[in-house]
Each structure stands twice: as structure tokens, then as C-alpha cells.
Short mmCIF file of C-alpha atoms and ligand atoms in Angstrom, two decimals:
data_model
loop_
_atom_site.label_atom_id
_atom_site.label_comp_id
_atom_site.label_asym_id
_atom_site.label_seq_id
_atom_site.Cartn_x
_atom_site.Cartn_y
_atom_site.Cartn_z
CA MET A 856 -18.77 15.30 -2.56
CA ALA A 857 -15.29 16.66 -3.13
CA LYS A 858 -15.14 19.56 -5.56
CA TRP A 859 -12.34 17.90 -7.55
CA GLN A 860 -12.03 14.23 -8.43
CA TYR A 861 -8.74 12.55 -7.65
CA THR A 862 -8.30 10.66 -10.89
CA LYS A 863 -5.28 10.24 -13.13
CA GLY A 864 -4.94 12.79 -15.89
CA LEU A 865 -5.79 16.34 -16.87
CA HIS A 866 -8.22 18.40 -14.79
CA ASP A 867 -9.54 21.69 -16.19
CA LEU A 868 -9.52 24.22 -13.35
CA GLY A 869 -11.15 26.85 -15.59
CA ASN A 870 -9.75 29.98 -17.27
CA GLY A 871 -6.80 28.20 -18.84
CA CYS A 872 -5.39 26.57 -15.70
CA PHE A 873 -5.00 22.80 -15.68
CA ALA A 874 -3.71 20.25 -13.19
CA TRP A 875 -2.22 16.86 -14.12
CA LEU A 876 -2.78 14.40 -11.27
CA GLN A 877 -1.15 11.03 -10.62
CA PRO A 878 -2.89 9.05 -7.86
CA ASP A 879 -1.97 7.77 -5.35
CA GLY A 880 0.59 10.51 -4.81
CA SER A 881 3.08 8.21 -3.09
CA TRP A 882 6.85 8.13 -3.89
CA GLY A 883 7.38 9.59 -7.37
CA TRP A 884 3.68 9.99 -8.27
CA SER A 885 3.72 13.77 -8.58
CA ASN A 886 1.29 16.37 -9.92
CA ALA A 887 2.02 19.03 -12.54
CA GLY A 888 0.20 21.99 -14.07
CA LEU A 889 -0.38 24.07 -17.17
CA ILE A 890 -1.23 27.77 -17.37
CA ALA A 891 -2.38 28.99 -20.79
CA ASP A 892 -3.61 32.31 -22.13
CA ARG A 893 -3.72 33.85 -25.62
CA GLU A 894 -1.43 31.31 -27.32
CA GLN A 895 1.14 31.35 -24.53
CA THR A 896 1.79 28.50 -22.11
CA LEU A 897 3.67 27.91 -18.88
CA LEU A 898 4.18 24.29 -17.81
CA VAL A 899 4.57 23.72 -14.07
CA ASP A 900 6.92 20.74 -13.58
CA THR A 901 7.59 17.61 -15.60
CA LEU A 902 7.25 14.03 -14.33
CA PHE A 903 9.57 11.25 -13.13
CA ASP A 904 10.26 9.66 -16.50
CA LEU A 905 9.89 10.26 -20.21
CA LYS A 906 6.92 7.97 -20.83
CA LEU A 907 4.83 9.61 -18.12
CA THR A 908 5.82 13.10 -19.26
CA ALA A 909 5.09 12.34 -22.93
CA GLU A 910 1.64 11.03 -22.02
CA MET A 911 0.93 14.19 -20.03
CA LEU A 912 2.14 16.50 -22.82
CA GLY A 913 -0.05 14.63 -25.32
CA GLN A 914 -3.16 15.17 -23.20
CA MET A 915 -2.28 18.81 -22.58
CA ARG A 916 -1.85 19.40 -26.33
CA ALA A 917 -5.19 17.77 -27.04
CA ALA A 918 -6.88 20.17 -24.61
CA VAL A 919 -4.80 23.28 -25.37
CA PRO A 920 -3.49 23.55 -28.94
CA ALA A 921 -1.05 26.30 -27.88
CA ALA A 922 0.73 23.70 -25.73
CA GLU A 923 2.05 22.13 -28.95
CA SER A 924 5.06 24.33 -28.37
CA ILE A 925 5.44 24.96 -24.64
CA GLY A 926 7.01 28.39 -24.27
CA ARG A 927 8.16 28.16 -20.67
CA LEU A 928 8.58 25.53 -17.99
CA VAL A 929 9.03 26.22 -14.30
CA ASN A 930 10.49 23.51 -12.05
CA THR A 931 9.06 24.05 -8.55
CA HIS A 932 12.07 22.24 -7.02
CA ALA A 933 14.92 19.90 -7.91
CA ASN A 934 13.49 16.42 -7.18
CA GLY A 935 13.43 14.07 -10.18
CA ASP A 936 9.68 13.49 -10.01
CA HIS A 937 9.29 17.17 -11.00
CA THR A 938 12.22 17.52 -13.42
CA PHE A 939 13.24 14.28 -15.16
CA GLY A 940 10.90 14.92 -18.09
CA ASN A 941 12.50 18.32 -18.84
CA GLN A 942 14.23 17.10 -22.00
CA LEU A 943 10.84 16.67 -23.71
CA VAL A 944 10.31 20.45 -23.60
CA LYS A 945 13.94 21.36 -24.16
CA ASP A 946 13.07 24.18 -26.56
CA ALA A 947 11.20 25.93 -23.76
CA GLU A 948 12.77 28.43 -21.45
CA ILE A 949 13.29 26.41 -18.25
CA ILE A 950 12.91 28.56 -15.13
CA ALA A 951 13.84 27.69 -11.54
CA SER A 952 15.13 29.32 -8.41
CA ARG A 953 18.93 29.57 -8.32
CA ALA A 954 19.09 27.11 -5.41
CA CYS A 955 16.89 24.61 -7.28
CA ALA A 956 19.07 24.83 -10.39
CA GLU A 957 22.17 24.13 -8.30
CA GLU A 958 20.54 21.21 -6.51
CA MET A 959 19.41 19.59 -9.78
CA SER A 960 22.99 18.54 -10.49
CA GLU A 961 23.34 16.76 -7.14
CA LEU A 962 21.18 13.69 -7.77
CA PRO A 963 20.98 13.27 -11.55
CA ALA A 964 18.90 10.57 -13.22
CA GLU A 965 22.06 8.63 -14.12
CA ARG A 966 22.77 8.10 -10.42
CA LEU A 967 19.23 6.88 -9.71
CA ALA A 968 19.38 4.63 -12.78
CA ALA A 969 22.69 3.16 -11.54
CA MET A 970 21.24 2.63 -8.06
CA GLU A 971 18.22 0.84 -9.53
CA GLN A 972 20.46 -1.35 -11.68
CA ASN A 973 22.52 -2.37 -8.62
CA TRP A 974 19.75 -2.36 -6.03
CA ARG A 975 20.48 -5.90 -4.87
CA GLN A 976 23.97 -4.83 -3.81
CA LEU A 977 22.72 -1.77 -1.93
CA GLY A 978 21.21 -3.43 1.12
CA GLU A 979 17.99 -2.16 2.70
CA ALA A 980 18.28 1.20 0.94
CA GLY A 981 18.49 -0.46 -2.47
CA ALA A 982 15.57 -2.75 -1.71
CA PHE A 983 13.38 0.14 -0.58
CA LEU A 984 14.30 2.36 -3.56
CA HIS A 985 13.53 -0.55 -5.88
CA GLU A 986 10.21 -1.32 -4.19
CA VAL A 987 8.76 2.19 -4.09
CA MET A 988 10.36 3.81 -7.17
CA GLY A 989 12.88 1.85 -9.22
CA SER A 990 10.47 -0.90 -10.21
CA LYS A 991 7.87 1.69 -11.33
CA PHE A 992 9.79 4.37 -13.23
CA LYS A 993 12.40 4.28 -16.03
CA TRP A 994 15.45 6.49 -15.69
CA ASP A 995 18.08 5.07 -18.03
CA ASP A 996 17.07 7.30 -20.95
CA VAL A 997 16.74 10.53 -18.94
CA LYS A 998 19.24 13.27 -19.76
CA ASN A 999 19.70 15.89 -17.10
CA THR A 1000 18.15 19.03 -18.60
CA LEU A 1001 18.89 22.05 -16.46
CA PRO A 1002 17.17 25.43 -16.10
CA THR A 1003 18.10 28.16 -18.56
CA ARG A 1004 16.85 31.03 -16.42
CA VAL A 1005 17.21 31.40 -12.65
CA PHE A 1006 15.95 33.92 -10.12
CA ASP A 1007 16.46 34.52 -6.42
CA ASP A 1008 13.47 35.88 -4.49
CA GLU A 1009 10.59 36.15 -6.92
CA LEU A 1010 9.87 36.43 -10.60
CA ARG A 1011 6.79 37.98 -12.19
CA LEU A 1012 5.75 36.59 -15.55
CA GLU A 1013 2.97 37.24 -17.99
CA VAL A 1014 1.39 34.25 -19.70
CA GLY A 1015 -0.65 35.95 -22.39
CA ASP A 1016 -2.52 38.57 -20.38
CA LYS A 1017 -2.31 36.58 -17.18
CA ALA A 1018 0.07 37.63 -14.39
CA VAL A 1019 1.91 34.75 -12.71
CA LEU A 1020 4.10 35.09 -9.63
CA LEU A 1021 6.94 32.64 -8.93
CA LYS A 1022 7.84 32.96 -5.26
CA THR A 1023 10.86 31.33 -3.64
CA VAL A 1024 10.03 29.87 -0.21
CA GLY A 1025 12.92 27.43 0.26
CA PRO A 1026 15.03 26.00 1.63
CA ALA A 1027 12.20 23.92 3.08
CA HIS A 1028 11.24 20.62 1.36
CA THR A 1029 14.36 21.06 -0.79
CA LYS A 1030 16.92 23.85 -1.13
CA GLY A 1031 15.03 25.90 -3.70
CA ASP A 1032 11.25 25.45 -3.43
CA VAL A 1033 9.03 27.78 -5.47
CA LEU A 1034 5.28 28.51 -5.35
CA VAL A 1035 3.46 29.34 -8.60
CA HIS A 1036 0.63 31.77 -7.92
CA VAL A 1037 -1.99 32.83 -10.48
CA PRO A 1038 -3.81 35.63 -8.64
CA VAL A 1039 -6.53 36.29 -11.23
CA ASP A 1040 -7.60 32.62 -11.05
CA ARG A 1041 -7.14 32.38 -7.26
CA THR A 1042 -5.00 29.34 -7.96
CA VAL A 1043 -1.63 28.20 -6.63
CA PHE A 1044 0.58 25.30 -7.72
CA THR A 1045 2.60 24.51 -4.62
CA GLY A 1046 5.08 21.87 -5.76
CA ASP A 1047 6.06 19.73 -2.78
CA ILE A 1048 5.39 22.47 -0.24
CA LEU A 1049 2.11 20.61 -0.12
CA PHE A 1050 1.50 16.87 0.11
CA VAL A 1051 -2.18 16.05 0.62
CA GLU A 1052 -3.08 12.94 2.63
CA GLY A 1053 0.56 11.88 2.63
CA HIS A 1054 3.51 12.64 4.89
CA PRO A 1055 5.76 15.39 3.48
CA VAL A 1056 9.53 14.89 3.32
CA LEU A 1057 11.66 17.44 5.13
CA TRP A 1058 14.83 16.96 3.05
CA ALA A 1059 16.32 20.40 3.56
CA GLY A 1060 14.57 22.51 6.20
CA PRO A 1061 14.55 24.56 8.31
CA VAL A 1062 10.98 23.58 9.16
CA ASP A 1063 10.12 27.20 10.01
CA ASN A 1064 10.64 28.16 6.36
CA TRP A 1065 8.10 25.53 5.41
CA VAL A 1066 5.63 26.83 8.01
CA ALA A 1067 6.19 30.34 6.62
CA ALA A 1068 5.49 29.01 3.12
CA CYS A 1069 2.15 27.66 4.37
CA ASP A 1070 1.42 31.07 5.92
CA GLN A 1071 2.26 32.72 2.59
CA ILE A 1072 -0.35 30.61 0.79
CA LEU A 1073 -2.90 31.18 3.57
CA ALA A 1074 -2.34 34.95 3.20
CA TRP A 1075 -3.09 34.86 -0.54
CA ASN A 1076 -6.60 35.06 -1.92
CA VAL A 1077 -6.62 31.51 -3.30
CA GLU A 1078 -9.39 28.95 -3.67
CA THR A 1079 -7.72 26.20 -5.69
CA VAL A 1080 -4.53 24.66 -4.38
CA VAL A 1081 -2.72 22.08 -6.53
CA PRO A 1082 -0.28 20.16 -4.34
CA GLY A 1083 2.88 18.41 -5.49
CA HIS A 1084 1.34 15.08 -4.46
CA GLY A 1085 -2.25 14.10 -3.67
CA PRO A 1086 -5.69 15.50 -4.53
CA ILE A 1087 -6.46 19.15 -5.32
CA THR A 1088 -7.34 21.02 -2.17
CA ASP A 1089 -7.97 24.50 -0.78
CA LYS A 1090 -6.67 26.37 2.25
CA LYS A 1091 -7.77 23.50 4.50
CA GLY A 1092 -5.05 21.32 2.99
CA VAL A 1093 -2.48 24.06 3.60
CA GLN A 1094 -3.57 24.45 7.22
CA ALA A 1095 -3.27 20.67 7.72
CA MET A 1096 0.32 20.73 6.43
CA LYS A 1097 1.19 23.61 8.75
CA ASP A 1098 -0.40 21.77 11.70
CA TYR A 1099 1.58 18.62 10.86
CA LEU A 1100 4.89 20.49 10.68
CA LEU A 1101 4.34 22.28 13.99
CA TYR A 1102 3.22 19.03 15.60
CA ILE A 1103 6.25 16.97 14.56
CA LYS A 1104 8.61 19.84 15.39
CA ALA A 1105 7.30 19.96 18.98
CA GLU A 1106 7.21 16.17 19.37
CA ALA A 1107 10.73 15.72 17.97
CA ARG A 1108 12.06 18.50 20.19
CA ARG A 1109 10.76 16.78 23.32
CA ARG A 1110 12.51 13.54 22.36
CA TYR A 1111 15.71 15.28 21.32
CA ASP A 1112 15.87 17.03 24.69
CA ALA A 1113 15.28 13.68 26.43
CA GLY A 1114 18.20 12.14 24.51
CA MET A 1115 16.11 9.66 22.51
CA PRO A 1116 17.97 8.37 19.40
CA VAL A 1117 16.64 9.70 16.11
CA PHE A 1118 15.28 6.46 14.61
CA GLN A 1119 13.60 5.54 17.87
CA ALA A 1120 11.98 8.98 18.00
CA ALA A 1121 10.66 8.54 14.44
CA ARG A 1122 8.75 5.45 15.64
CA ASP A 1123 7.80 6.86 19.02
CA ILE A 1124 5.92 9.96 17.83
CA ALA A 1125 2.19 9.17 17.77
CA LEU A 1126 0.73 9.97 14.36
CA ASP A 1127 -2.36 11.29 16.07
CA ARG A 1128 -4.74 13.07 13.66
CA PHE A 1129 -2.32 12.33 10.79
CA ALA A 1130 -2.56 8.55 11.18
CA GLY A 1131 -4.47 8.20 7.90
CA TRP A 1132 -1.73 9.85 5.82
CA GLY A 1133 0.39 7.66 3.55
CA ASP A 1134 4.16 7.10 3.48
CA ALA A 1135 4.62 7.32 7.27
CA GLU A 1136 8.19 6.01 6.89
CA ARG A 1137 9.09 9.60 5.95
CA MET A 1138 9.03 10.34 9.68
CA VAL A 1139 12.57 8.93 9.61
CA VAL A 1140 13.82 11.74 7.36
CA ASN A 1141 11.65 14.35 9.05
CA VAL A 1142 12.90 13.59 12.55
CA ALA A 1143 16.51 13.27 11.32
CA SER A 1144 16.28 16.73 9.72
CA LEU A 1145 14.66 18.23 12.84
CA TYR A 1146 17.38 16.71 15.05
CA ARG A 1147 19.99 18.31 12.78
CA GLU A 1148 18.20 21.66 13.20
CA PHE A 1149 18.20 21.19 16.96
CA GLY A 1150 21.98 20.72 16.89
CA SER A 1151 22.56 16.99 16.42
CA ARG A 1152 25.95 16.29 14.83
CA GLN A 1153 24.93 12.82 13.67
CA GLU A 1154 25.73 12.63 9.95
CA LEU A 1155 23.17 10.59 8.01
CA ASP A 1156 23.65 10.12 4.30
CA ILE A 1157 20.86 9.47 1.84
CA MET A 1158 21.52 5.72 1.65
CA GLU A 1159 21.30 5.36 5.41
CA LEU A 1160 18.04 7.34 5.45
CA PHE A 1161 16.55 5.21 2.65
CA GLY A 1162 17.67 2.06 4.45
CA GLN A 1163 16.05 3.19 7.68
CA MET A 1164 12.88 4.19 5.83
CA GLY A 1165 12.78 0.75 4.25
CA ARG A 1166 13.01 -0.90 7.64
CA PHE A 1167 10.27 1.33 9.11
CA HIS A 1168 8.10 0.82 5.98
CA ALA A 1169 8.33 -2.96 6.45
CA GLU A 1170 7.41 -2.66 10.13
CA LEU A 1171 4.38 -0.50 9.28
CA LYS A 1172 3.26 -2.97 6.61
CA ALA A 1173 3.59 -5.90 9.01
CA LYS A 1174 1.58 -4.01 11.63
CA ALA A 1175 -1.15 -3.12 9.11
CA GLY A 1176 -1.28 -6.75 7.94
CA HIS A 1177 -1.63 -7.93 11.51
CA GLY A 1178 -4.43 -5.44 12.22
CA HIS A 1179 -6.23 -6.62 9.10
CA ALA A 1180 -6.01 -10.29 10.10
CA HIS A 1181 -7.14 -9.37 13.58
CA ARG A 1182 -10.24 -7.57 12.34
CA HIS A 1183 -11.22 -10.56 10.23
CA ALA A 1184 -10.84 -12.89 13.19
CA HIS A 1185 -13.77 -11.19 14.91
ZN1 ZN B 1793 7.58 15.29 -5.50
#
């Protein structure tokens, strides 16, 4: 039996560390964390909208009275599913890497809300955004709430008597990814440096920074690893992410060198031992980013990438449906 259950809500990791999990970990269903000691609290990430974040804060306050007034919040990276609830803890000091803080202004909630409102006019990209996120989350009341304290390489904090290390490892998933390490509890909150049982999204790269981030976690004395999406894991989950990144890097390189177009390569790479992972349409973004690293000059904007993911997502669904029907025919 798994050590940790993958159920929605607050999970007590012991010694004042908590994880908030949101199955199934797909688009927008992110995890968060709370570190508490001696009346002080550090919240690790908020959620994709205000309702979800308010529910989480309510449960945290029921378990940890000191969380009534959250002293500090760290955003592990700039994506909305880790930051759009920030306004509900706006009296807290909001900490992020400098690169994360800069990136948070690039895709504000207002833009996502406008895209969701007009999704029918936005082609395949609009339809996909609506299907996987827009129809599930509410962005029209989210006010961009930016960090109030930034740092570059690392920042050491004390939460009560507990030492916490914030370590910048980006650009990797995004431009400013940060790991939150609690050495005394052998615990790390990875943000989206770790997706468990789901494909990661290589928005920024370079991929080698992401591999190095995995190596950093593997070098720490940690037992409990809270990913940005998916169930709580340990170093095995970190090793699997590293294996995936090295695998797709090598496979994409071979196809780039052979002159295969990017979206064809995304479909051509066998998913191999990662075939059970969710959100395989992210291969589109991953291969596009790798091609860019390899020297491709093809400019792909976010709408084109979402449109292509939508198309691939539909193909994968049709294939899965066909396989299902086929099995029943026997
Ligand atoms: Zn995320």
C-alpha cells in the first residue's frame, strides 16, 4: 500500500508540514503546502482560483490555528495554478524568485478570463483551453497579486525554529522555478519541477536545468517529496522525472537531426515506460521547446501550442476510445 493516500485535501506529513492535494493532478489541479512551527507559518503556493484557495485556507486554519494569519507565502513559480489565489493572503509577505515575479505579469488572470470568455472565437486553442481549464476554474474575480520580496539564487528562512531553504533551479519548467526544502523534516515541496504520473510541461527550459534540479533533490536527504501535481512521492518519483526528461531529449534530438517536423516528432516518440502518464498532449510543448534548444528558429506562440495540444489530445482520446471498444469486442 502506498505510504500516502492520493485524496483531495489536507495531508499531515508530521512535524508541522502539510500537503494540500488536488487529484487528478491534470491541467490546473495543483498541490500546495503549509509549513508551521511555533505560531509561524509559511504557505507554499496558492491555487488556480479563489474558491479553491479559500477552501484550502479554511482546512489549513482548522488544522493549524496559527494559519489564521499566514505570515509568508512562497510562490514556487509563476503559473496561475500556483499563484491566482494570492490575493486571499495579501497581508502575507509574498516571496518568489526574481524571474518568477517578472513572469507573473506576463499571463495575468485577466487574460485567461478573457480567453475563456471568447473561447469559441479562438479556434482549436480556445476549445482546448475551455475543455481542460476554462470550464473548471473561475478567473474573472482574480486580481494579480505580485510578490513583495524577491531573491536570486537562494533564500534561507526560519519558520519558528525550523530552517527552510528556498532554492532557485529555473529556468526549467518556467523561468523562475524554486524548490522549498525543509531539511529537519526531510521534506521538499517541488512545485512543478515534479509532476507524478503525468507528463511535465517544458515551457521554458533548458531541459538540462530541469535534470540538474532533479539531481539537486536526489542529493538532499529527503524522504517526502510533494510534487506540484500528482500524489506525494519520494526519490523514486524524482528519478522517474529525470529519466523522462533524458529520454525525450534524446528521442527529440534524433528526430530533429533527421529533419522531422516538430508536431510530427511529438506524435512519433514512443511513450515507452511513460505510457501510463496523463496529459500526453504536453509532448507537443516539450518537443517544441527541445527543438528550440537544438537551434530551431520556428516561432510558436502559446495559442498555436494550445491549438496543437488540443488536436493531439483529441487524437489520443479517439485512440483510447477505439482501444476500449476493441477490448470489449473480445
Ligand atoms: Zn502547476
